Amino acid sequence: MLAVISGPSGVGKGTVIKEMFRLRPSLKESVSCTTRAPRAGERDGVDYFFVSRERFLQMIEGGELLEYSEHFENYYGTPRAFVEKTLLSGDIILEIDVDGALSVKAAHPSAVLIMIEPPDMDELKRRLEKRGTESGEKVALRISRAEYELSKKDKYDYCVVNEDVTAAAKRILEIIDAEKEVLL
C-alpha cells in the first residue's frame, strides 16, 4: 500500500506520522532526494538521498522521480525505484505537498491520498504562532498556502482532522487497512 499524506504547515503531519510508526513499526517511510547539502546529523539514504543538481536533472529527464519540486533553489523529489522496491516488502508512507501528491496519484493510481486537516483555520493559526519560529508575515503566508492546499482536498481519497494526534494516527491506519482489504 502506497499512502500519501499531505496537509498544511502546522497541521501536525510529522507528529501524526511519527505516532503511526510508533503504533505500527512495520510501516516504511519514503526517503526523498534533494540537491541541498546535508545538515548536521543527517545521513545519506536515511534522511535524504543527497545528489548533485546535475544528477537530479538527469533523474527528472530519465523519469526516475514520481514527483519533484524546487524550493529555495534546491530540488526535492521522490525516487520511483525506492518507492517501488519498498512496496514489494510492505506499506510505504510519503509525506509530500498537494501538488506532489497529485503527481504520485497520476503515476500510481492505486496510491491512497490522505489529507490531514486542522480543526479550523483559527486553530491552525494558533499552532503556527505557538511554534514561535516565524514572524507574523510568515505565519500569514503559511495560512494563505494552507488555504490553497485545503482547496485541493476534494482530489484526495480521505480527509482526517487532527484534533488528537493518536486518534488521527489510528484513523489513518484504519484507512490503510481498509484500502488493503479492497485491493485483496
PDB file of C-alpha atoms in Angstrom:
ATOM      1  CA  MET A   1       0.000   0.000   0.000  1.00  0.00           C
ATOM      2  CA  LEU A   2       1.298   3.404  -1.019  1.00  0.00           C
ATOM      3  CA  ALA A   3      -0.236   6.084   1.223  1.00  0.00           C
ATOM      4  CA  VAL A   4       0.452   9.745   0.508  1.00  0.00           C
ATOM      5  CA  ILE A   5      -0.094  12.157   3.378  1.00  0.00           C
ATOM      6  CA  SER A   6      -0.370  15.901   2.882  1.00  0.00           C
ATOM      7  CA  GLY A   7      -1.596  18.843   4.851  1.00  0.00           C
ATOM      8  CA  PRO A   8      -0.795  22.442   5.588  1.00  0.00           C
ATOM      9  CA  SER A   9       2.203  23.531   7.606  1.00  0.00           C
ATOM     10  CA  GLY A  10       1.309  23.453  11.296  1.00  0.00           C
ATOM     11  CA  VAL A  11      -1.364  20.773  10.998  1.00  0.00           C
ATOM     12  CA  GLY A  12       0.856  18.203  12.720  1.00  0.00           C
ATOM     13  CA  LYS A  13       1.690  15.867   9.816  1.00  0.00           C
ATOM     14  CA  GLY A  14       5.086  14.917  11.189  1.00  0.00           C
ATOM     15  CA  THR A  15       3.732  14.275  14.667  1.00  0.00           C
ATOM     16  CA  VAL A  16       0.851  12.155  13.345  1.00  0.00           C
ATOM     17  CA  ILE A  17       3.185  10.159  11.098  1.00  0.00           C
ATOM     18  CA  LYS A  18       5.611   9.600  13.986  1.00  0.00           C
ATOM     19  CA  GLU A  19       2.679   8.248  16.022  1.00  0.00           C
ATOM     20  CA  MET A  20       1.692   5.967  13.137  1.00  0.00           C
ATOM     21  CA  PHE A  21       5.213   4.482  13.126  1.00  0.00           C
ATOM     22  CA  ARG A  22       5.048   4.035  16.887  1.00  0.00           C
ATOM     23  CA  LEU A  23       1.731   2.187  16.560  1.00  0.00           C
ATOM     24  CA  ARG A  24       2.848   0.170  13.529  1.00  0.00           C
ATOM     25  CA  PRO A  25       6.643  -0.180  13.292  1.00  0.00           C
ATOM     26  CA  SER A  26       6.364  -2.248  10.093  1.00  0.00           C
ATOM     27  CA  LEU A  27       5.442   0.877   8.104  1.00  0.00           C
ATOM     28  CA  LYS A  28       8.173   2.322   5.902  1.00  0.00           C
ATOM     29  CA  GLU A  29       8.708   5.993   5.159  1.00  0.00           C
ATOM     30  CA  SER A  30       9.836   7.156   1.765  1.00  0.00           C
ATOM     31  CA  VAL A  31      13.241   8.803   1.531  1.00  0.00           C
ATOM     32  CA  SER A  32      13.344  11.812  -0.787  1.00  0.00           C
ATOM     33  CA  CYS A  33      16.188  13.040  -2.959  1.00  0.00           C
ATOM     34  CA  THR A  34      17.480  16.570  -2.571  1.00  0.00           C
ATOM     35  CA  THR A  35      20.162  18.781  -4.039  1.00  0.00           C
ATOM     36  CA  ARG A  36      20.659  20.678  -0.789  1.00  0.00           C
ATOM     37  CA  ALA A  37      23.667  19.967   1.400  1.00  0.00           C
ATOM     38  CA  PRO A  38      23.191  17.647   4.375  1.00  0.00           C
ATOM     39  CA  ARG A  39      22.537  19.330   7.712  1.00  0.00           C
ATOM     40  CA  ALA A  40      24.387  18.290  10.853  1.00  0.00           C
ATOM     41  CA  GLY A  41      23.447  14.730  11.770  1.00  0.00           C
ATOM     42  CA  GLU A  42      21.627  13.932   8.517  1.00  0.00           C
ATOM     43  CA  ARG A  43      22.611  10.677   6.829  1.00  0.00           C
ATOM     44  CA  ASP A  44      22.512   9.885   3.124  1.00  0.00           C
ATOM     45  CA  GLY A  45      19.927   7.209   2.366  1.00  0.00           C
ATOM     46  CA  VAL A  46      18.248   7.672   5.748  1.00  0.00           C
ATOM     47  CA  ASP A  47      17.159  11.309   5.961  1.00  0.00           C
ATOM     48  CA  TYR A  48      17.527  12.055   2.233  1.00  0.00           C
ATOM     49  CA  PHE A  49      19.387  10.824  -0.781  1.00  0.00           C
ATOM     50  CA  PHE A  50      21.772  13.747  -1.308  1.00  0.00           C
ATOM     51  CA  VAL A  51      22.560  14.208  -5.004  1.00  0.00           C
ATOM     52  CA  SER A  52      24.119  16.878  -7.181  1.00  0.00           C
ATOM     53  CA  ARG A  53      21.956  19.262  -9.178  1.00  0.00           C
ATOM     54  CA  GLU A  54      23.244  17.604 -12.367  1.00  0.00           C
ATOM     55  CA  ARG A  55      22.250  14.141 -11.120  1.00  0.00           C
ATOM     56  CA  PHE A  56      18.824  15.402 -10.065  1.00  0.00           C
ATOM     57  CA  LEU A  57      18.228  16.894 -13.519  1.00  0.00           C
ATOM     58  CA  GLN A  58      19.243  13.530 -15.040  1.00  0.00           C
ATOM     59  CA  MET A  59      16.705  11.830 -12.765  1.00  0.00           C
ATOM     60  CA  ILE A  60      13.975  14.201 -13.971  1.00  0.00           C
ATOM     61  CA  GLU A  61      14.921  13.607 -17.611  1.00  0.00           C
ATOM     62  CA  GLY A  62      15.061   9.831 -17.097  1.00  0.00           C
ATOM     63  CA  GLY A  63      11.632   9.609 -15.421  1.00  0.00           C
ATOM     64  CA  GLU A  64      13.240   8.367 -12.204  1.00  0.00           C
ATOM     65  CA  LEU A  65      11.068  10.532  -9.932  1.00  0.00           C
ATOM     66  CA  LEU A  66       7.399  10.099  -9.043  1.00  0.00           C
ATOM     67  CA  GLU A  67       7.237  13.818  -8.271  1.00  0.00           C
ATOM     68  CA  TYR A  68       9.599  16.703  -7.673  1.00  0.00           C
ATOM     69  CA  SER A  69       9.654  20.389  -6.891  1.00  0.00           C
ATOM     70  CA  GLU A  70      12.092  23.214  -6.397  1.00  0.00           C
ATOM     71  CA  HIS A  71      12.187  25.218  -3.156  1.00  0.00           C
ATOM     72  CA  PHE A  72      14.708  27.885  -2.248  1.00  0.00           C
ATOM     73  CA  GLU A  73      16.995  26.964  -5.182  1.00  0.00           C
ATOM     74  CA  ASN A  74      17.125  23.269  -4.232  1.00  0.00           C
ATOM     75  CA  TYR A  75      15.277  20.348  -5.756  1.00  0.00           C
ATOM     76  CA  TYR A  76      13.356  17.738  -3.772  1.00  0.00           C
ATOM     77  CA  GLY A  77      11.765  14.613  -5.207  1.00  0.00           C
ATOM     78  CA  THR A  78      10.504  11.107  -4.595  1.00  0.00           C
ATOM     79  CA  PRO A  79      12.636   8.404  -6.259  1.00  0.00           C
ATOM     80  CA  ARG A  80      10.437   5.961  -8.181  1.00  0.00           C
ATOM     81  CA  ALA A  81      12.768   2.949  -7.745  1.00  0.00           C
ATOM     82  CA  PHE A  82      12.985   3.369  -3.952  1.00  0.00           C
ATOM     83  CA  VAL A  83       9.197   3.516  -3.605  1.00  0.00           C
ATOM     84  CA  GLU A  84       8.575   0.558  -5.913  1.00  0.00           C
ATOM     85  CA  LYS A  85      11.239  -1.592  -4.212  1.00  0.00           C
ATOM     86  CA  THR A  86       9.851  -0.752  -0.760  1.00  0.00           C
ATOM     87  CA  LEU A  87       6.301  -1.591  -1.884  1.00  0.00           C
ATOM     88  CA  LEU A  88       7.441  -5.148  -2.627  1.00  0.00           C
ATOM     89  CA  SER A  89       8.004  -5.732   1.089  1.00  0.00           C
ATOM     90  CA  GLY A  90       5.351  -3.620   2.775  1.00  0.00           C
ATOM     91  CA  ASP A  91       3.423  -0.400   3.152  1.00  0.00           C
ATOM     92  CA  ILE A  92       5.113   2.927   2.463  1.00  0.00           C
ATOM     93  CA  ILE A  93       4.168   6.432   3.581  1.00  0.00           C
ATOM     94  CA  LEU A  94       5.012   9.548   1.573  1.00  0.00           C
ATOM     95  CA  GLU A  95       4.719  12.936   3.255  1.00  0.00           C
ATOM     96  CA  ILE A  96       4.582  15.442   0.402  1.00  0.00           C
ATOM     97  CA  ASP A  97       2.739  18.587  -0.650  1.00  0.00           C
ATOM     98  CA  VAL A  98      -0.543  18.560  -2.566  1.00  0.00           C
ATOM     99  CA  ASP A  99       0.992  19.130  -5.993  1.00  0.00           C
ATOM    100  CA  GLY A 100       3.430  16.257  -5.478  1.00  0.00           C
ATOM    101  CA  ALA A 101       0.633  14.042  -4.157  1.00  0.00           C
ATOM    102  CA  LEU A 102      -1.413  14.569  -7.318  1.00  0.00           C
ATOM    103  CA  SER A 103       1.647  13.693  -9.424  1.00  0.00           C
ATOM    104  CA  VAL A 104       2.129  10.483  -7.434  1.00  0.00           C
ATOM    105  CA  LYS A 105      -1.550   9.580  -7.905  1.00  0.00           C
ATOM    106  CA  ALA A 106      -1.159  10.046 -11.675  1.00  0.00           C
ATOM    107  CA  ALA A 107       1.892   7.750 -11.704  1.00  0.00           C
ATOM    108  CA  HIS A 108       0.461   5.258  -9.173  1.00  0.00           C
ATOM    109  CA  PRO A 109      -3.359   5.264  -9.444  1.00  0.00           C
ATOM    110  CA  SER A 110      -3.627   2.788  -6.558  1.00  0.00           C
ATOM    111  CA  ALA A 111      -1.947   5.273  -4.183  1.00  0.00           C
ATOM    112  CA  VAL A 112      -4.254   6.442  -1.403  1.00  0.00           C
ATOM    113  CA  LEU A 113      -4.191  10.198  -0.825  1.00  0.00           C
ATOM    114  CA  ILE A 114      -4.908  11.336   2.736  1.00  0.00           C
ATOM    115  CA  MET A 115      -5.228  14.995   3.684  1.00  0.00           C
ATOM    116  CA  ILE A 116      -4.628  15.931   7.307  1.00  0.00           C
ATOM    117  CA  GLU A 117      -6.741  18.959   8.183  1.00  0.00           C
ATOM    118  CA  PRO A 118      -6.748  21.300  11.164  1.00  0.00           C
ATOM    119  CA  PRO A 119      -9.926  21.501  13.252  1.00  0.00           C
ATOM    120  CA  ASP A 120     -10.331  25.017  11.802  1.00  0.00           C
ATOM    121  CA  MET A 121      -8.188  27.861  10.458  1.00  0.00           C
ATOM    122  CA  ASP A 122      -8.078  29.676  13.797  1.00  0.00           C
ATOM    123  CA  GLU A 123      -6.555  26.583  15.411  1.00  0.00           C
ATOM    124  CA  LEU A 124      -4.035  26.260  12.560  1.00  0.00           C
ATOM    125  CA  LYS A 125      -3.004  29.885  13.032  1.00  0.00           C
ATOM    126  CA  ARG A 126      -2.700  29.321  16.791  1.00  0.00           C
ATOM    127  CA  ARG A 127      -0.456  26.280  16.223  1.00  0.00           C
ATOM    128  CA  LEU A 128       1.760  28.195  13.801  1.00  0.00           C
ATOM    129  CA  GLU A 129       2.085  31.124  16.193  1.00  0.00           C
ATOM    130  CA  LYS A 130       2.753  28.782  19.130  1.00  0.00           C
ATOM    131  CA  ARG A 131       5.850  27.471  17.355  1.00  0.00           C
ATOM    132  CA  GLY A 132       7.390  30.903  17.798  1.00  0.00           C
ATOM    133  CA  THR A 133       9.730  30.324  14.873  1.00  0.00           C
ATOM    134  CA  GLU A 134       8.230  32.700  12.322  1.00  0.00           C
ATOM    135  CA  SER A 135       7.192  36.317  12.004  1.00  0.00           C
ATOM    136  CA  GLY A 136       3.558  37.346  11.695  1.00  0.00           C
ATOM    137  CA  GLU A 137       4.182  37.878   7.984  1.00  0.00           C
ATOM    138  CA  LYS A 138       5.469  34.297   7.559  1.00  0.00           C
ATOM    139  CA  VAL A 139       2.502  32.925   9.505  1.00  0.00           C
ATOM    140  CA  ALA A 140       0.180  34.846   7.168  1.00  0.00           C
ATOM    141  CA  LEU A 141       1.976  33.334   4.154  1.00  0.00           C
ATOM    142  CA  ARG A 142       1.604  29.841   5.642  1.00  0.00           C
ATOM    143  CA  ILE A 143      -2.120  30.451   6.255  1.00  0.00           C
ATOM    144  CA  SER A 144      -2.501  31.564   2.637  1.00  0.00           C
ATOM    145  CA  ARG A 145      -0.675  28.420   1.463  1.00  0.00           C
ATOM    146  CA  ALA A 146      -2.878  26.330   3.783  1.00  0.00           C
ATOM    147  CA  GLU A 147      -5.991  27.740   2.133  1.00  0.00           C
ATOM    148  CA  TYR A 148      -4.596  26.711  -1.276  1.00  0.00           C
ATOM    149  CA  GLU A 149      -3.706  23.210  -0.041  1.00  0.00           C
ATOM    150  CA  LEU A 150      -7.069  22.678   1.641  1.00  0.00           C
ATOM    151  CA  SER A 151      -8.819  23.820  -1.562  1.00  0.00           C
ATOM    152  CA  LYS A 152      -7.412  20.639  -3.167  1.00  0.00           C
ATOM    153  CA  LYS A 153      -8.848  18.256  -0.567  1.00  0.00           C
ATOM    154  CA  ASP A 154     -11.643  17.149  -2.907  1.00  0.00           C
ATOM    155  CA  LYS A 155      -8.919  15.480  -5.009  1.00  0.00           C
ATOM    156  CA  TYR A 156      -7.929  13.329  -2.021  1.00  0.00           C
ATOM    157  CA  ASP A 157      -9.378   9.940  -1.153  1.00  0.00           C
ATOM    158  CA  TYR A 158      -9.698  10.787   2.555  1.00  0.00           C
ATOM    159  CA  CYS A 159      -9.507  13.733   4.928  1.00  0.00           C
ATOM    160  CA  VAL A 160      -8.615  13.299   8.587  1.00  0.00           C
ATOM    161  CA  VAL A 161      -8.960  16.143  11.079  1.00  0.00           C
ATOM    162  CA  ASN A 162      -6.067  16.304  13.529  1.00  0.00           C
ATOM    163  CA  GLU A 163      -7.711  17.261  16.810  1.00  0.00           C
ATOM    164  CA  ASP A 164      -5.922  14.479  18.679  1.00  0.00           C
ATOM    165  CA  VAL A 165      -2.626  13.023  17.385  1.00  0.00           C
ATOM    166  CA  THR A 166      -3.232   9.415  18.457  1.00  0.00           C
ATOM    167  CA  ALA A 167      -6.806   9.412  17.153  1.00  0.00           C
ATOM    168  CA  ALA A 168      -5.677  10.855  13.806  1.00  0.00           C
ATOM    169  CA  ALA A 169      -2.857   8.290  13.523  1.00  0.00           C
ATOM    170  CA  LYS A 170      -5.241   5.418  14.322  1.00  0.00           C
ATOM    171  CA  ARG A 171      -7.770   6.712  11.776  1.00  0.00           C
ATOM    172  CA  ILE A 172      -5.114   6.799   9.040  1.00  0.00           C
ATOM    173  CA  LEU A 173      -4.012   3.260   9.916  1.00  0.00           C
ATOM    174  CA  GLU A 174      -7.665   2.147   9.697  1.00  0.00           C
ATOM    175  CA  ILE A 175      -7.885   3.752   6.247  1.00  0.00           C
ATOM    176  CA  ILE A 176      -4.719   1.943   5.108  1.00  0.00           C
ATOM    177  CA  ASP A 177      -6.065  -1.379   6.406  1.00  0.00           C
ATOM    178  CA  ALA A 178      -9.460  -0.865   4.713  1.00  0.00           C
ATOM    179  CA  GLU A 179      -7.828   0.077   1.410  1.00  0.00           C
ATOM    180  CA  LYS A 180      -5.595  -3.002   1.563  1.00  0.00           C
ATOM    181  CA  GLU A 181      -8.713  -5.167   2.010  1.00  0.00           C
ATOM    182  CA  VAL A 182     -10.190  -3.612  -1.156  1.00  0.00           C
ATOM    183  CA  LEU A 183      -7.004  -4.466  -3.078  1.00  0.00           C
ATOM    184  CA  LEU A 184      -7.190  -8.099  -1.966  1.00  0.00           C
TER     185      LEU A 184
END
